[in-house]
GROMACS .gro file of C-alpha atoms in nm:
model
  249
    1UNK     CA    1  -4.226  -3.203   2.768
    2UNK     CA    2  -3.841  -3.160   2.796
    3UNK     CA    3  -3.594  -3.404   2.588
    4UNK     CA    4  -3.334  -3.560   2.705
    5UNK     CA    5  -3.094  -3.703   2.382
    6UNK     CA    6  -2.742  -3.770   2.409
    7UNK     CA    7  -2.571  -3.832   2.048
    8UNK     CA    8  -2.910  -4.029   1.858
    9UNK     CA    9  -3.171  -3.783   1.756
   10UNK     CA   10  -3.304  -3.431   1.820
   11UNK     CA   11  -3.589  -3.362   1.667
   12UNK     CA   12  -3.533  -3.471   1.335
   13UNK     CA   13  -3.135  -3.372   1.380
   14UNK     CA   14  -2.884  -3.707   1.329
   15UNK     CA   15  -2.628  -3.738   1.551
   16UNK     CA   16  -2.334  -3.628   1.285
   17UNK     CA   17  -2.536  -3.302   1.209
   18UNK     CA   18  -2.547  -3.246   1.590
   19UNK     CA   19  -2.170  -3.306   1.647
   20UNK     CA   20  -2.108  -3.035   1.373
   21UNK     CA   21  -2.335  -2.802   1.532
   22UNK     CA   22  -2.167  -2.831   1.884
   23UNK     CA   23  -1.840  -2.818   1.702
   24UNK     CA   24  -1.944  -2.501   1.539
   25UNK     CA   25  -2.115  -2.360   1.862
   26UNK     CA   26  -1.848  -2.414   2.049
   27UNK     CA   27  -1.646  -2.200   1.815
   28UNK     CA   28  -1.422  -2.528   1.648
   29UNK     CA   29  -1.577  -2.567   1.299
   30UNK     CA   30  -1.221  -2.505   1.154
   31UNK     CA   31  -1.078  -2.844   1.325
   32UNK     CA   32  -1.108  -3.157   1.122
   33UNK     CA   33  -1.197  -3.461   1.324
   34UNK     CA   34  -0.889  -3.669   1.348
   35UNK     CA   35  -1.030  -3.972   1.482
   36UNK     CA   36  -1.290  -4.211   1.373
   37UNK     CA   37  -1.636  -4.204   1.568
   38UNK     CA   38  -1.699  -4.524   1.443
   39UNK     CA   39  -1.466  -4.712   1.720
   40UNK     CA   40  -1.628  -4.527   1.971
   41UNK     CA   41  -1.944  -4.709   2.178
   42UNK     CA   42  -2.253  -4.482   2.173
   43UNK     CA   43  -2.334  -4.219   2.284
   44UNK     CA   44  -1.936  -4.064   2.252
   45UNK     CA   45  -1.831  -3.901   1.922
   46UNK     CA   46  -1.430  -3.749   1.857
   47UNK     CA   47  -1.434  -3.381   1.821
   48UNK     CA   48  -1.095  -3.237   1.770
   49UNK     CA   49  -0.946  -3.533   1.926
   50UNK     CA   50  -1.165  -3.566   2.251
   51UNK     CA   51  -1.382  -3.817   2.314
   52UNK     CA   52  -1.701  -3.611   2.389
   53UNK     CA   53  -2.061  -3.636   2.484
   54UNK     CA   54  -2.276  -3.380   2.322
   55UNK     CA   55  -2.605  -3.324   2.465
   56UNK     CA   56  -2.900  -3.093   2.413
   57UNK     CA   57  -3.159  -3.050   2.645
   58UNK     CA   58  -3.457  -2.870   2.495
   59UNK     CA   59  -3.706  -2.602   2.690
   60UNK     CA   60  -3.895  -2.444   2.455
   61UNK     CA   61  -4.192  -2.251   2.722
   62UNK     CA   62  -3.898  -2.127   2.981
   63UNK     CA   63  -3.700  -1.845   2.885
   64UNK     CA   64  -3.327  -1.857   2.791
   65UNK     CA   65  -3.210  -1.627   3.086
   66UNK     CA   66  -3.437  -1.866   3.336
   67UNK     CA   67  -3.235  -2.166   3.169
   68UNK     CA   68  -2.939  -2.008   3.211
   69UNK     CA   69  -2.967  -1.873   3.600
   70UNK     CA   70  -3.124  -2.239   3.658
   71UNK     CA   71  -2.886  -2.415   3.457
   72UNK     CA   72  -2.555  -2.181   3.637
   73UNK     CA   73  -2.757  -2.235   3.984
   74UNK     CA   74  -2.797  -2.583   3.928
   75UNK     CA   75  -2.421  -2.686   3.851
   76UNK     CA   76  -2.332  -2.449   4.171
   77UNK     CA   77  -2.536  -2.653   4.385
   78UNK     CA   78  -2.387  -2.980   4.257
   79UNK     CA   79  -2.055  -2.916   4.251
   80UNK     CA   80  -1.816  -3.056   4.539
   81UNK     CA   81  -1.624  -2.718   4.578
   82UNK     CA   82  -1.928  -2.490   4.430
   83UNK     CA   83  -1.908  -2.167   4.255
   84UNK     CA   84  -1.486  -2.264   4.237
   85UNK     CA   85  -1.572  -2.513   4.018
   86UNK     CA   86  -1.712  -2.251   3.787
   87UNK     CA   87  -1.400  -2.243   3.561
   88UNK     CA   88  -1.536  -1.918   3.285
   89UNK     CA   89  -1.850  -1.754   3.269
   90UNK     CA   90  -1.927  -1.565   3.001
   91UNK     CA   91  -2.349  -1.377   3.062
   92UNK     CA   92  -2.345  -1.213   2.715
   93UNK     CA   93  -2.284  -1.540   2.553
   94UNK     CA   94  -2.493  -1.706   2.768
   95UNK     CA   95  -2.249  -1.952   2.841
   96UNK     CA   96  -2.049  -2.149   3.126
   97UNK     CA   97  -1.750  -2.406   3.168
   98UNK     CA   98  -1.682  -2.641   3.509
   99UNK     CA   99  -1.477  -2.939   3.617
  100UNK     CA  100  -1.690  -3.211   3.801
  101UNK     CA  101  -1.587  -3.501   3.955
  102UNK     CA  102  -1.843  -3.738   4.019
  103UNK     CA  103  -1.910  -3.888   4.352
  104UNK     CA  104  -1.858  -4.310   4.320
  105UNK     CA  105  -1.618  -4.289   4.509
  106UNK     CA  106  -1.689  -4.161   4.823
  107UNK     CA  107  -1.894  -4.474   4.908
  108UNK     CA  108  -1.606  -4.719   4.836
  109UNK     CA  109  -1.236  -4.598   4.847
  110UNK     CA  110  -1.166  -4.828   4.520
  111UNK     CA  111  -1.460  -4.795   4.327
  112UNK     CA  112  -1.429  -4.570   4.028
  113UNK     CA  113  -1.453  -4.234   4.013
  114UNK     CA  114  -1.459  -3.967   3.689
  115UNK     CA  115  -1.344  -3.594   3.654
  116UNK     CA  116  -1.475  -3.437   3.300
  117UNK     CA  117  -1.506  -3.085   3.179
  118UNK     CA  118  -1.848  -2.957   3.058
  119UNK     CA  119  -1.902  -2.659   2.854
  120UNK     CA  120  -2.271  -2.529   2.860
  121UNK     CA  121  -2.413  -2.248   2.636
  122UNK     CA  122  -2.793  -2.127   2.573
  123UNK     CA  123  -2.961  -2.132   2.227
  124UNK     CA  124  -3.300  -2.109   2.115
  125UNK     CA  125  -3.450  -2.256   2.468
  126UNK     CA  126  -3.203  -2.536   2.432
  127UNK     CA  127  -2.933  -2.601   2.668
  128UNK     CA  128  -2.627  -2.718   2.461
  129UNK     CA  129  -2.373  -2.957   2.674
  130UNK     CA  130  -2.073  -3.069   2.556
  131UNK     CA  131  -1.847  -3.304   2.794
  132UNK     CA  132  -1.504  -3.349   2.703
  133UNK     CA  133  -1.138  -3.397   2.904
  134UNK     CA  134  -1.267  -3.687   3.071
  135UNK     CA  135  -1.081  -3.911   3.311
  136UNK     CA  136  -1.119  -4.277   3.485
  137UNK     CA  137  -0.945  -4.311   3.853
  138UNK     CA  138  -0.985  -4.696   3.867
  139UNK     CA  139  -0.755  -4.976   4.076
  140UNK     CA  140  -0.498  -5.173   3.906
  141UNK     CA  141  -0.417  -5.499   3.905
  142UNK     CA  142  -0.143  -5.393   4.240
  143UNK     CA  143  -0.434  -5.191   4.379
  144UNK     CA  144  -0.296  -4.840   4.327
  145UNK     CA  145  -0.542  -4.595   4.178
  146UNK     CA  146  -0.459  -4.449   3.864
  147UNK     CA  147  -0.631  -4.170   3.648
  148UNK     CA  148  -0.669  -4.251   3.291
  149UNK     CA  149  -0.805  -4.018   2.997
  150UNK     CA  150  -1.070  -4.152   2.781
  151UNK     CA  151  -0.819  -4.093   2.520
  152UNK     CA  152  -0.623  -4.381   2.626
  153UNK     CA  153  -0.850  -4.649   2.736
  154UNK     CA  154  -0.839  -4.943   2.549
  155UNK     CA  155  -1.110  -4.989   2.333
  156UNK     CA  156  -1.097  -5.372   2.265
  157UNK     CA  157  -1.149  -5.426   2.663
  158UNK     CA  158  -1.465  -5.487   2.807
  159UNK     CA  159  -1.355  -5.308   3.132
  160UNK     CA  160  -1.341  -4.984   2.922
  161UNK     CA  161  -1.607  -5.028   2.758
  162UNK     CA  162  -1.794  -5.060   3.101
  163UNK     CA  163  -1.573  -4.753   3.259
  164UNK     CA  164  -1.734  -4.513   2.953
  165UNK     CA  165  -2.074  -4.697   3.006
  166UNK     CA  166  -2.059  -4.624   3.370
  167UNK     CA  167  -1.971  -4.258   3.311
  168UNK     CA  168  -2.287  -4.221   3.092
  169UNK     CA  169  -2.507  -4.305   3.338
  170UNK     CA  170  -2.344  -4.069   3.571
  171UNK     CA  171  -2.406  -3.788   3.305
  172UNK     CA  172  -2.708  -3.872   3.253
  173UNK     CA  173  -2.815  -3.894   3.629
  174UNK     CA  174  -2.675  -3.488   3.630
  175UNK     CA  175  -2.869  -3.388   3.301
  176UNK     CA  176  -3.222  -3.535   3.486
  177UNK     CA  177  -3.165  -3.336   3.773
  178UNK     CA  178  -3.063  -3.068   3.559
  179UNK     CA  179  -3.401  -3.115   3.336
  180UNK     CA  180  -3.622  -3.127   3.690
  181UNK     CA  181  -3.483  -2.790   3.826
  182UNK     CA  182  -3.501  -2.604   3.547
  183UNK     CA  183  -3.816  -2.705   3.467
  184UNK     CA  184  -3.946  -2.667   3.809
  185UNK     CA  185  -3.722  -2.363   4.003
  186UNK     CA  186  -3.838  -1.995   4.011
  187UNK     CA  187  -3.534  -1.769   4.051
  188UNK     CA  188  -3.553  -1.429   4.146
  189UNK     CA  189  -3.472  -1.123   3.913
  190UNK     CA  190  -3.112  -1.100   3.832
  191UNK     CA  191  -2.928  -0.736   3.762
  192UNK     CA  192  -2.611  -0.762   3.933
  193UNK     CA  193  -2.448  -0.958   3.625
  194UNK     CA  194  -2.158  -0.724   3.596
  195UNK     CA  195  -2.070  -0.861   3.972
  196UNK     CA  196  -2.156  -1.197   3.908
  197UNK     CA  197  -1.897  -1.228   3.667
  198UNK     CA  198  -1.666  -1.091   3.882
  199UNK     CA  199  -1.733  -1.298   4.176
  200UNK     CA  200  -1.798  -0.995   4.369
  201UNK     CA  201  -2.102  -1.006   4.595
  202UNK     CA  202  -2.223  -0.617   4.688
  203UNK     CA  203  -2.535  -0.465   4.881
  204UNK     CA  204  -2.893  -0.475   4.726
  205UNK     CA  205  -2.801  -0.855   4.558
  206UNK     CA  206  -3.093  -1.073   4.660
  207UNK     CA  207  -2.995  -1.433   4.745
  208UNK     CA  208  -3.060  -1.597   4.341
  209UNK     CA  209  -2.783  -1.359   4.263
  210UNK     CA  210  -2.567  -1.445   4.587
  211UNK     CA  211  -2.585  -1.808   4.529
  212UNK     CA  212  -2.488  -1.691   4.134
  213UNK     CA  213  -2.181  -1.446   4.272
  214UNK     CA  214  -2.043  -1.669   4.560
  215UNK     CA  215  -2.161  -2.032   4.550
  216UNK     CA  216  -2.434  -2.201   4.863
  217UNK     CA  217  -2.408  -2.113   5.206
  218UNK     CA  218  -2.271  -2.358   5.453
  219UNK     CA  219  -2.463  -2.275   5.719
  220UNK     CA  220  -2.836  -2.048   5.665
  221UNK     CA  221  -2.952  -1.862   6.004
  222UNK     CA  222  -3.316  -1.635   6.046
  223UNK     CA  223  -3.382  -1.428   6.268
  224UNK     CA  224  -3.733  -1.200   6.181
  225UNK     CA  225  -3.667  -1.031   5.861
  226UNK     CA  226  -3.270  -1.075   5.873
  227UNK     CA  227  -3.101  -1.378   5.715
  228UNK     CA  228  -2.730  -1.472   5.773
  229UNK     CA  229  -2.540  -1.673   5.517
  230UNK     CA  230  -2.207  -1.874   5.655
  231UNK     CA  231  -2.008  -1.918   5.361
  232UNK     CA  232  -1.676  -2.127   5.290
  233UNK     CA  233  -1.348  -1.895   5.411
  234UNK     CA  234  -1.573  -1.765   5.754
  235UNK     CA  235  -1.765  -1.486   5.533
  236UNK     CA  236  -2.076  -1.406   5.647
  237UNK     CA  237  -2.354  -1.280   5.411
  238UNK     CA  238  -2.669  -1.089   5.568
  239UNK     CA  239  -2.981  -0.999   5.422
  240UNK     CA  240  -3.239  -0.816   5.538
  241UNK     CA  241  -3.621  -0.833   5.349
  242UNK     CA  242  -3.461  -1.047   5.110
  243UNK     CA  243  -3.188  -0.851   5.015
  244UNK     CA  244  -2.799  -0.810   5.138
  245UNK     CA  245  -2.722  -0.544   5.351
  246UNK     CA  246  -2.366  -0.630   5.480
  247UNK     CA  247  -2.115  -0.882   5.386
  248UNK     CA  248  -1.872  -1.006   5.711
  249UNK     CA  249  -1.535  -1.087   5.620
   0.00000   0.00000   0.00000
């Protein structure tokens, strides 16, 4: 059974003792919190400043390189501008950082729409997320969008209150899917991490480590045992049993 917790309880763990282990995970034990968490609506804590959400999603029979590949493949797939929204990747930490914007908008031109910056990194079969640097585009009272850190919303309004409310369920609508394909996705044998981190897709990749290197294909053609990926900028990726055998620029 995998766990889904944002900010309560994790096994046992309150939420302050899991705000000081993301802090300290994410390398920023040595900051004292400036702000007080207690103005802040569940599930959102301060850490160094930021209103964050710190999540941990826990797999304990799946292997931390499967979480990580599924977790990376995942967030590719999600993204609006894929693998470019990959912002660092670091495979010998086990760890990842992307900007997402979510996608309310795009069905009304002035509903609300958020950008936020998650960091993700691998421990113990758990998947440790921490969001932070998030921002509101909402209409004013004139109609004009504007963008508005969660830093400077007003507290004491309902509408903000509602805005941060609304953005949980969007993070939490992410995690699930993130949960399901983890849970459920077999990826292929990865050994080309040297290029993944690099961004630089070379012969003998198979396509796990393609989608990992470059981000999905626009456009997938077969043809017997050959496969042709279209990517973004007119590249063209083709495999052959599986495995790339010429990239097209």
């Amino acid at each position: 059974m995998f766990i889904l917790v944002v900010c309560t309880t994790v096994s046992g763990v309150s939420a302050q003792s899991l705000k000081n282990r993301v802090k300290k995970l994410l390398g920023k034990d040595k900051s004292e919190l400036a702000l007080n968490a207690s103005v802040l609506p569940s599930p959102y804590v301060n850490i160094d400043n930021k209103i964050t959400l710190a999540d941990t999603l826990d797999f304990n029979a799946i292997a931390e390189e499967t979480i990580f590949i599924n977790a990376l493949s995942y967030t590719i797939k999600q993204g609006e501008k894929g693998k470019s929204n990959i912002e660092a990747l670091n495979v010998s930490n086990k760890s990842f950082q992307v900007i997402m914007q979510s996608s309310l908008a795009l069905e009304d031109e002035k509903a609300s729409s958020y950008t936020c910056q998650l960091k993700f990194l691998i421990r113990s079969n758990k998947l440790i997320v921490c969001v932070d640097s998030i921002s509101v585009v909402a209409p004013t009272l004139f109609g004009e969008m504007k963008s508005t850190a969660f830093e400077n919303l007003n507290m004491q309004k309902e509408k903000s209150l509602q805005q941060m409310q609304e953005f949980t369920s969007v993070y939490q609508g992410f995690a699930e899917g993130m949960i399901e394909y983890v849970a459920q996705e077999k990826p292929q044998s990865v050994t080309h991490w040297d290029e993944i981190e690099a961004g630089k897709v070379v012969q003998g990749m198979n396509e796990t480590e393609c989608l990992l290197c470059a981000g999905a294909p626009k456009y997938v053609r077969q043809s017997g045992v050959k496969t042709r990926w279209m990517m973004e900028g007119n590249a063209t990726i083709i495999f052959e049993d599986g495995k790339v055998v010429s990239i097209i620029r």
